Short mmCIF file of C-alpha atoms and ligand atoms in Angstrom, two decimals:
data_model
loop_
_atom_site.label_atom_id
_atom_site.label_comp_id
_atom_site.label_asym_id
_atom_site.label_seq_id
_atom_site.Cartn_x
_atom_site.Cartn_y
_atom_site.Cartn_z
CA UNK A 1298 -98.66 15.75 -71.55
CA UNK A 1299 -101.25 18.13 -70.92
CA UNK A 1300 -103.56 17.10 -73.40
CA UNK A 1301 -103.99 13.68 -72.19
CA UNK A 1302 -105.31 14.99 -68.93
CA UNK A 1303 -109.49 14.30 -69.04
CA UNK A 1304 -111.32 17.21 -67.63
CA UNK A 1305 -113.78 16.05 -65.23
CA UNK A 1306 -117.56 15.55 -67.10
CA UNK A 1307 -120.60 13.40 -66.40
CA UNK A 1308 -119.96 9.98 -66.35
CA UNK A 1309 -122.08 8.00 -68.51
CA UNK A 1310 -121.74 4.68 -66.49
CA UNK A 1311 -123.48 1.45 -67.49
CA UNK A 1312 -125.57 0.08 -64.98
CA UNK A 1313 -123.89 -0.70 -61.61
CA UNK A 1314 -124.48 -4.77 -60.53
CA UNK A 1315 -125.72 -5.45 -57.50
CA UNK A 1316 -123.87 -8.86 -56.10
CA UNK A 1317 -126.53 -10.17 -53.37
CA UNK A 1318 -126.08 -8.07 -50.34
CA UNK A 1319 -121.90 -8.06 -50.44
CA UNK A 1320 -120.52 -6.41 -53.26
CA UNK A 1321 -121.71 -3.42 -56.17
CA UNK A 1322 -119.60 -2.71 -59.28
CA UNK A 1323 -119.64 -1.18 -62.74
CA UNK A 1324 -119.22 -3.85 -65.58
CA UNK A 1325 -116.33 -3.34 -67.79
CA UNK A 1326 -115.45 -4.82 -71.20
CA UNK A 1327 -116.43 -8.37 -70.77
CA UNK A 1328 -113.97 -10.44 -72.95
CA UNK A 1329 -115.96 -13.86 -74.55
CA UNK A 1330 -112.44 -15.96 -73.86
CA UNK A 1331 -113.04 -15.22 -70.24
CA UNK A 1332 -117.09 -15.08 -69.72
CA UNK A 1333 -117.63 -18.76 -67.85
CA UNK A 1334 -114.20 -17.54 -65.65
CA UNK A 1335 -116.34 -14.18 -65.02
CA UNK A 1336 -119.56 -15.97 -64.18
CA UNK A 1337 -117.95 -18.23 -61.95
CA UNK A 1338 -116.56 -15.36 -59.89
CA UNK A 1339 -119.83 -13.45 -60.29
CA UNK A 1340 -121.46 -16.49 -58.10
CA UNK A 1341 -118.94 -17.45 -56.01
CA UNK A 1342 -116.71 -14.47 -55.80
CA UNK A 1343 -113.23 -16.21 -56.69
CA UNK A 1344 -112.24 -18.44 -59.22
CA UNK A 1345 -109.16 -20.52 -59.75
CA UNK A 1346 -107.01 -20.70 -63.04
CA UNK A 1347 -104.72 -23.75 -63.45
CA UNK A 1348 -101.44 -23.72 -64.47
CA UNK A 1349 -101.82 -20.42 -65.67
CA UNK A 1350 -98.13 -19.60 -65.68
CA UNK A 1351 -95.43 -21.79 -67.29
CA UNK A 1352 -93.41 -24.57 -65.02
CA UNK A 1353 -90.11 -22.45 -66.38
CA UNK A 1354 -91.58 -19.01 -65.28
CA UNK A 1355 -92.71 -20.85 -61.74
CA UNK A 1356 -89.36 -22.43 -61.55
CA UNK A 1357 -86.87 -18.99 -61.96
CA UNK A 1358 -89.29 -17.20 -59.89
CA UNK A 1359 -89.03 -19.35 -57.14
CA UNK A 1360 -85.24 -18.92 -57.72
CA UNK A 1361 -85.20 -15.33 -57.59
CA UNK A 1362 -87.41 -15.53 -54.67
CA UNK A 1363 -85.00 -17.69 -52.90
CA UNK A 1364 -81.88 -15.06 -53.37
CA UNK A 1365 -84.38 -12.19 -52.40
CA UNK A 1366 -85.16 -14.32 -49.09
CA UNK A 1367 -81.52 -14.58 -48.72
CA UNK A 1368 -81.24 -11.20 -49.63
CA UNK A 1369 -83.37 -9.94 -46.82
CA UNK A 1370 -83.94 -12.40 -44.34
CA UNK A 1371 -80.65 -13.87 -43.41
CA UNK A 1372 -79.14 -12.68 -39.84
CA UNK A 1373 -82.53 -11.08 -39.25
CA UNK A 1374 -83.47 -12.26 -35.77
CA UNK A 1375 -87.52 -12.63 -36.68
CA UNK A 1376 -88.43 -15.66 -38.22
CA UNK A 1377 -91.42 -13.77 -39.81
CA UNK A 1378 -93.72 -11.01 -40.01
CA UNK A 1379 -94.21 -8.28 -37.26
CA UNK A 1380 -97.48 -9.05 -36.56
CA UNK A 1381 -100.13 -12.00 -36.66
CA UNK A 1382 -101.28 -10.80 -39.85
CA UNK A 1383 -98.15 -10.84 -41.90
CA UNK A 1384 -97.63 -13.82 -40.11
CA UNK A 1385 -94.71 -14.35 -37.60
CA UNK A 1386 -93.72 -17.55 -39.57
CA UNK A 1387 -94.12 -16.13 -43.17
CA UNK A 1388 -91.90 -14.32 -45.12
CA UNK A 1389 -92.77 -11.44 -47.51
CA UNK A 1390 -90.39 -9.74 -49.66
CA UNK A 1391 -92.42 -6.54 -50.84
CA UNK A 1392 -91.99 -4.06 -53.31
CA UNK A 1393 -91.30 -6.78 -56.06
CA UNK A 1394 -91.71 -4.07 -59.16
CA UNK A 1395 -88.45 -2.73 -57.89
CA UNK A 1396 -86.62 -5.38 -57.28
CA UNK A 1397 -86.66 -8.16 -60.21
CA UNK A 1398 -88.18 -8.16 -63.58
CA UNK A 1399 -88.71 -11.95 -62.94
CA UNK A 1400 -91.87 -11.45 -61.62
CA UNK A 1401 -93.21 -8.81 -64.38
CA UNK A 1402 -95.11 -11.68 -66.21
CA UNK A 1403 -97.45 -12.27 -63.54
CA UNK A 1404 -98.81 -8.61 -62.87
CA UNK A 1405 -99.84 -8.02 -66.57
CA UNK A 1406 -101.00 -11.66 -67.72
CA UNK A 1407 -103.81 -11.66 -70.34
CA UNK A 1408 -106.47 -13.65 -69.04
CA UNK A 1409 -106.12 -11.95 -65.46
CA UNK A 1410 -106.11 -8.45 -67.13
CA UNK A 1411 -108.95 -9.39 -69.23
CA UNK A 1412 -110.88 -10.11 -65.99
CA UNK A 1413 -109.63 -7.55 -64.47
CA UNK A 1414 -111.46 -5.41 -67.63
CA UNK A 1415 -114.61 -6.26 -66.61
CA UNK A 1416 -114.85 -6.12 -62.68
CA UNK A 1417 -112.45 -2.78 -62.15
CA UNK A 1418 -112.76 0.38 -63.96
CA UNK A 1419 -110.50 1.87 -66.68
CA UNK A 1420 -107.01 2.28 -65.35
CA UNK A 1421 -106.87 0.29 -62.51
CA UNK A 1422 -104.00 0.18 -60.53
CA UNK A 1423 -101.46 -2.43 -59.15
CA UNK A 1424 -101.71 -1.72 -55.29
CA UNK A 1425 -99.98 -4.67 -53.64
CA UNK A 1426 -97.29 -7.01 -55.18
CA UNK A 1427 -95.25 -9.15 -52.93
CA UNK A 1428 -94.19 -12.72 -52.24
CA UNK A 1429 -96.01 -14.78 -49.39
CA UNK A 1430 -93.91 -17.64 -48.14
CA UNK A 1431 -95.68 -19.45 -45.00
CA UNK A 1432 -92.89 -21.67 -43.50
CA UNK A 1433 -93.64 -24.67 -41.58
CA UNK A 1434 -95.57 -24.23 -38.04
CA UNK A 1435 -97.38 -21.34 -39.65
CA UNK A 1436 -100.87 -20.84 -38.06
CA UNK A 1437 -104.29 -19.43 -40.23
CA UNK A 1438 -103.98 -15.94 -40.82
CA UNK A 1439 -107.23 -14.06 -39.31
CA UNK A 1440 -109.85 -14.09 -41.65
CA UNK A 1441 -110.62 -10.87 -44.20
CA UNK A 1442 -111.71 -9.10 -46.78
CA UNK A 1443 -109.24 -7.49 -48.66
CA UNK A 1444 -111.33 -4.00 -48.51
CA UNK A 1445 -111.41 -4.42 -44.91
CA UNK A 1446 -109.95 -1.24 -43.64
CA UNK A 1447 -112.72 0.42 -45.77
CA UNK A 1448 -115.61 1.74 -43.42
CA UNK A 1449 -118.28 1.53 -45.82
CA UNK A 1450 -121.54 -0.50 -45.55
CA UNK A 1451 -122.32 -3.82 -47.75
CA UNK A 1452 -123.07 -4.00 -50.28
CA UNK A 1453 -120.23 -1.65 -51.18
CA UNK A 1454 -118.55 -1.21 -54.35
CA UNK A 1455 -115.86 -3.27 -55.27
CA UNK A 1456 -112.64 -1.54 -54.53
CA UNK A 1457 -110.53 -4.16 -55.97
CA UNK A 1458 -109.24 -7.46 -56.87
CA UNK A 1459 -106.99 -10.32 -55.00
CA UNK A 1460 -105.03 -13.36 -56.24
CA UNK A 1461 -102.63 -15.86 -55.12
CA UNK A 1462 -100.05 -17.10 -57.56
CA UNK A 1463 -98.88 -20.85 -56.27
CA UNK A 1464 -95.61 -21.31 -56.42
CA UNK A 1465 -95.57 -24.48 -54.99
CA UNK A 1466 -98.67 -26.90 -55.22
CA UNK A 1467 -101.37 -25.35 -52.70
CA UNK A 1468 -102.36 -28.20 -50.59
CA UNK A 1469 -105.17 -28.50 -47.42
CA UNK A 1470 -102.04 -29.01 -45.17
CA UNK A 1471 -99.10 -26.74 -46.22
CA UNK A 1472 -100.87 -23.63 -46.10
CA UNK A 1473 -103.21 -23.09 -49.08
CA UNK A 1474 -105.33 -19.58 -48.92
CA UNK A 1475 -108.81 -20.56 -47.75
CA UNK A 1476 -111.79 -19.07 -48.68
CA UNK A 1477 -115.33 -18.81 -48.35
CA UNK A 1478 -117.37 -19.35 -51.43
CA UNK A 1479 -120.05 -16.79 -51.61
CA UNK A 1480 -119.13 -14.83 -49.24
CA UNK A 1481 -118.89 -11.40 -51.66
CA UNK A 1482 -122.69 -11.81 -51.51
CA UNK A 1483 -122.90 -11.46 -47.67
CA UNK A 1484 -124.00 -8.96 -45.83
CA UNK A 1485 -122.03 -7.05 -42.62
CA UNK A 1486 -124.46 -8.67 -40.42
CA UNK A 1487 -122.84 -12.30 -41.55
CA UNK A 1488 -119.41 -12.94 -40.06
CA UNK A 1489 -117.19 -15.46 -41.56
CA UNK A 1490 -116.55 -18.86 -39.18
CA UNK A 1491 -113.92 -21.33 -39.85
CA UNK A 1492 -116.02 -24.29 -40.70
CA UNK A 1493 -117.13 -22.53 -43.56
CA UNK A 1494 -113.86 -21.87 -45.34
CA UNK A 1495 -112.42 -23.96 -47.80
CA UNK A 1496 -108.69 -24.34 -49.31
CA UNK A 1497 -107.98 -22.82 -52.51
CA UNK A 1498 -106.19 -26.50 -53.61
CA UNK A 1499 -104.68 -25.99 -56.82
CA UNK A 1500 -101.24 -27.23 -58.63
CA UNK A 1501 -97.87 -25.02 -58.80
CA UNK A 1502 -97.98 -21.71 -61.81
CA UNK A 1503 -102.12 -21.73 -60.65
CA UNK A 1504 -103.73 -18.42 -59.52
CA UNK A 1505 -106.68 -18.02 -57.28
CA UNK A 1506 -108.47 -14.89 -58.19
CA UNK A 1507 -110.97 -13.39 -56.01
CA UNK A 1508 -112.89 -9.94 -55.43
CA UNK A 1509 -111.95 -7.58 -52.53
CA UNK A 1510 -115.40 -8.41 -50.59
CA UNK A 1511 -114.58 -12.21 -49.97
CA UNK A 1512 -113.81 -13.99 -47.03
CA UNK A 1513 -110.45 -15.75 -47.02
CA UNK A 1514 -107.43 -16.10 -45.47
CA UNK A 1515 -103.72 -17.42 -45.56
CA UNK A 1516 -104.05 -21.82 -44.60
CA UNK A 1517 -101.56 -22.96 -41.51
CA UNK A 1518 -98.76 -24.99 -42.99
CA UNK A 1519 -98.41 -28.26 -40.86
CA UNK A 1520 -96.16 -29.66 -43.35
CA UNK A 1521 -92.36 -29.34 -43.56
CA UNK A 1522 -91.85 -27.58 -46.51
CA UNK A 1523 -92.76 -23.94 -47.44
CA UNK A 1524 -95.44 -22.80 -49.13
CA UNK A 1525 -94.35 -19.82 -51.71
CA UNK A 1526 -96.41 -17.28 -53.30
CA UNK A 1527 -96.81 -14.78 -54.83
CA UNK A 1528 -99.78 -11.92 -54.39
CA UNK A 1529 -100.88 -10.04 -56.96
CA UNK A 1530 -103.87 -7.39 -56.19
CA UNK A 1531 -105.23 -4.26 -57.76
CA UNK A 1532 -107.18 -1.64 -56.98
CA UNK A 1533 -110.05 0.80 -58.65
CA UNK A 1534 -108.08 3.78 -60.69
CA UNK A 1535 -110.13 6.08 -58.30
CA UNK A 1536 -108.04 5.19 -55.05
CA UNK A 1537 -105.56 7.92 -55.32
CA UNK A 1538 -105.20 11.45 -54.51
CA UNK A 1539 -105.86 13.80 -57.69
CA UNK A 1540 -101.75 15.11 -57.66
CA UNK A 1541 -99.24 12.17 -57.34
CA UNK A 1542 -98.29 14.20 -54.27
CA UNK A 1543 -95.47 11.93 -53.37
CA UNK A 1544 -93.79 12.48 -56.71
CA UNK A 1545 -94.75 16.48 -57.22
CA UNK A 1546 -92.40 17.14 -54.25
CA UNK A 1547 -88.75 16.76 -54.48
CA UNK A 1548 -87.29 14.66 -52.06
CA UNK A 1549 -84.08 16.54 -51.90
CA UNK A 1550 -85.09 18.60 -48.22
CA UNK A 1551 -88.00 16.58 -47.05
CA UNK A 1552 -87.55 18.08 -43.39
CA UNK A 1553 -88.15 21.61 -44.44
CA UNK A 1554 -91.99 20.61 -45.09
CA UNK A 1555 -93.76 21.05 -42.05
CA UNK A 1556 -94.70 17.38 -40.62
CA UNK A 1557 -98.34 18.01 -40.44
CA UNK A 1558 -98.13 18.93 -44.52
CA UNK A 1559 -96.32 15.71 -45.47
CA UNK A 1560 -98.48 13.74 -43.46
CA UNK A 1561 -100.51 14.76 -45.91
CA UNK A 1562 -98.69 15.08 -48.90
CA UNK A 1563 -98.51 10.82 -48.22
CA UNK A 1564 -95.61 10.44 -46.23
CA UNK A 1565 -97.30 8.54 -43.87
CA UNK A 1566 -99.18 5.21 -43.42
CA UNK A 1567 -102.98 4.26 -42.77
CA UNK A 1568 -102.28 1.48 -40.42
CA UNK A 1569 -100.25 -0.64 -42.99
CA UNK A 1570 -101.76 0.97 -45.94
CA UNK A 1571 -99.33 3.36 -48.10
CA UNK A 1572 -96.47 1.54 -47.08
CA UNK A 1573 -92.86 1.10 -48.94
CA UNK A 1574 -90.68 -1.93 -49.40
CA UNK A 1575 -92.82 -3.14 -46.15
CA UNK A 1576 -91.76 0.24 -44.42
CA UNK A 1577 -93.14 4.25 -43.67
CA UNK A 1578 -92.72 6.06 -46.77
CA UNK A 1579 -90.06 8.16 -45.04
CA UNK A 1580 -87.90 5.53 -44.42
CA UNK A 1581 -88.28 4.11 -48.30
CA UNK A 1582 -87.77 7.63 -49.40
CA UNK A 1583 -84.44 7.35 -47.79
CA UNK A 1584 -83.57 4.07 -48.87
CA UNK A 1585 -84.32 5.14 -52.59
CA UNK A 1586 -82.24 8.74 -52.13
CA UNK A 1587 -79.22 6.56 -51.10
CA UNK A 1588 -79.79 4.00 -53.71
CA UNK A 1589 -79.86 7.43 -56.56
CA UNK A 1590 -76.73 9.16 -54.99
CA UNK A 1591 -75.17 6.06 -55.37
CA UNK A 1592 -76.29 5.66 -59.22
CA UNK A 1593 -75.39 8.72 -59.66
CA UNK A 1594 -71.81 8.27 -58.44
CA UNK A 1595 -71.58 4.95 -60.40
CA UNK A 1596 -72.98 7.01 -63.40
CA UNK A 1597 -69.83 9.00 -63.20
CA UNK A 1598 -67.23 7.21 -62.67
CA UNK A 1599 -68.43 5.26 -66.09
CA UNK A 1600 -68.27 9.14 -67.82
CA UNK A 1601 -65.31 9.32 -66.45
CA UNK A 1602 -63.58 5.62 -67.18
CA UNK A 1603 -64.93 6.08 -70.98
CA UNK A 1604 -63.32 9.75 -71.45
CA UNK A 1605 -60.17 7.88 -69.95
CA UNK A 1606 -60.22 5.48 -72.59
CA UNK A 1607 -61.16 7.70 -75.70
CA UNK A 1608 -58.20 9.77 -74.69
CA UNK A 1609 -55.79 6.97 -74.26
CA UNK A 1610 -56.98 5.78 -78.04
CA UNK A 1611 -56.62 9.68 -79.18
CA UNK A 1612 -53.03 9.23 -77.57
CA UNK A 1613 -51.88 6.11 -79.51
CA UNK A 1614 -53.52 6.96 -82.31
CA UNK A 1615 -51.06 10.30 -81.98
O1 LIG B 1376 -101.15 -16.17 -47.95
C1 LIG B 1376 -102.32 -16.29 -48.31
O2 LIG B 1376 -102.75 -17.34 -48.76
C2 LIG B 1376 -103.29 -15.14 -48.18
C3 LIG B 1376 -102.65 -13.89 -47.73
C4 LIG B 1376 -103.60 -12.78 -47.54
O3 LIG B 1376 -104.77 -12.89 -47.75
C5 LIG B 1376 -103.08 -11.48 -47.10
O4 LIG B 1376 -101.96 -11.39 -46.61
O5 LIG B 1376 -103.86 -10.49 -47.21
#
């Protein structure tokens, strides 16, 4: 694999766009099929694509996300999230890569990647992927930006890219994201206000797509019904350490690494960033050793049932 590893050279970067007083980034590929969907987000920092995924793909995801909710939430005693941002009255099943490959289609569709081409930089990255259900009696999420744990001044350069998958219709009243049109053009100085936001209303297998520098949040739901989702968001190919430290070391003695050195090997969390399955990357570590040992087990007691069974055909065949 060695040869596929760039050596670091000058960068001969196209001209880096300047998005009011909110947002910088380096222009990718842009794709024709997608060049009104890119100038709509280039003015108003989100744009929404209906029924972008098919009513069966909608319909068995929102299956699958039903056993996962079983899965995970029954007999819990929360109701929700552990905090106001997750929402105490909205579900999230994380780490969906891991889990299903029901939801594959909707982390590598075409016109999303294609837009994706042209606002992040080669190689971008998949850095949050999770379902968002906001049950009934749900109140608005606190408003953010999606780079908001970033401490640099605006305009900064886009760091990466939000969306919403509906999974239901998104309605004013059951919880649709809302948003501030514009807002990616804003300086610090501005601060978002309520009045300004409006609901991202759009019918079920729709996606709201939206750079990392605008205003939004999740809607309260004051119907009866849930409102599922899915979020799909990516990052710039740059936010990573240089070595995968996380996969370099073996996970086999993690507690003869001094805790200082897997602190910062990764092994820990920036308030909620670097998390796994929802949790500190210890704890998924440990939940993922189990879940090999008990592959590997499984693994060979199959050897073992197939050996069985190619002697006892040796033996009749004797
Ligand atoms: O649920 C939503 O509509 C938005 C969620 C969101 O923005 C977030 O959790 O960061």
């Amino acid at each position: 694999m060695q040869q596929d590893i760039k050596t670091p050279g000058p960068h001969h970067s196209p001209t880096r766009i300047q998005l009011g007083a909110g947002t910088t980034f380096l222009p990718g590929k842009k794709d024709e099929s997608v060049k009104e969907l890119i100038d709509h987000v280039l003015k108003h920092g989100y744009v929404i694509l209906p029924r972008l995924f098919s009513e069966t793909l909608v319909e068995e995801a929102k299956e699958e996300v039903g056993r996962l909710e079983k899965a995970e939430w029954e007999g819990r005693r929360r109701e929700g999230g552990r905090n106001g941002f997750e929402g105490f009255r909205t579900r999230r099943v994380y780490a969906l890569a891991d889990k299903s490959r029901v939801f594959d289609e909707f982390a590598i569709n075409e016109t999303v990647l294609k837009l994706n081409d042209y606002f992040l930089q080669e190689n971008y990255l998949l850095t949050s992927f999770h379902t968002v259900t906001i049950q009934p009696g749900e109140k608005e999420q606190s408003m953010h930006t999606d780079d908001g744990l970033i401490n640099l001044p605006r305009p900064r350069p886009l760091m990466g890219i939000g969306t919403m998958v509906a999974l239901d219709p998104f309605t004013a009243d059951n919880g649709a994201t809302t948003l501030i049109p514009g807002s990616h053009l804003w300086p610090d100085s501005r601060l978002p206000s309520r009045s300004e936001m409006i609901p991202a209303i759009m019918p079920a297998g729709s996606m709201v797509y939206f750079l990392n520098t605008l205003w939004h949040s999740g809607g309260a739901n004051k119907t009866s019904q849930p409102r599922r989702s899915l979020t799909v968001q990516y990052c710039q190919p740059w936010i990573r350490p240089i070595e995968n430290m996380i996969v370099a070391v073996g996970w086999e003695d993690l507690d003869a690494i001094p805790k200082r050195l897997l602190t910062l090997l990764g092994f820990s969390l920036n308030e909620f960033m670097g998390y796994v399955d929802g949790r500190a990357p210890r704890t998924g570590v440990e939940m993922r050793k189990k879940r090999l040992v008990e592959w590997a087990v499984k693994q060979k007691e199959l050897e073992n049932e197939k050996r069985r069974s190619g002697k006892g055909k040796n033996e009749s065949k004797l």
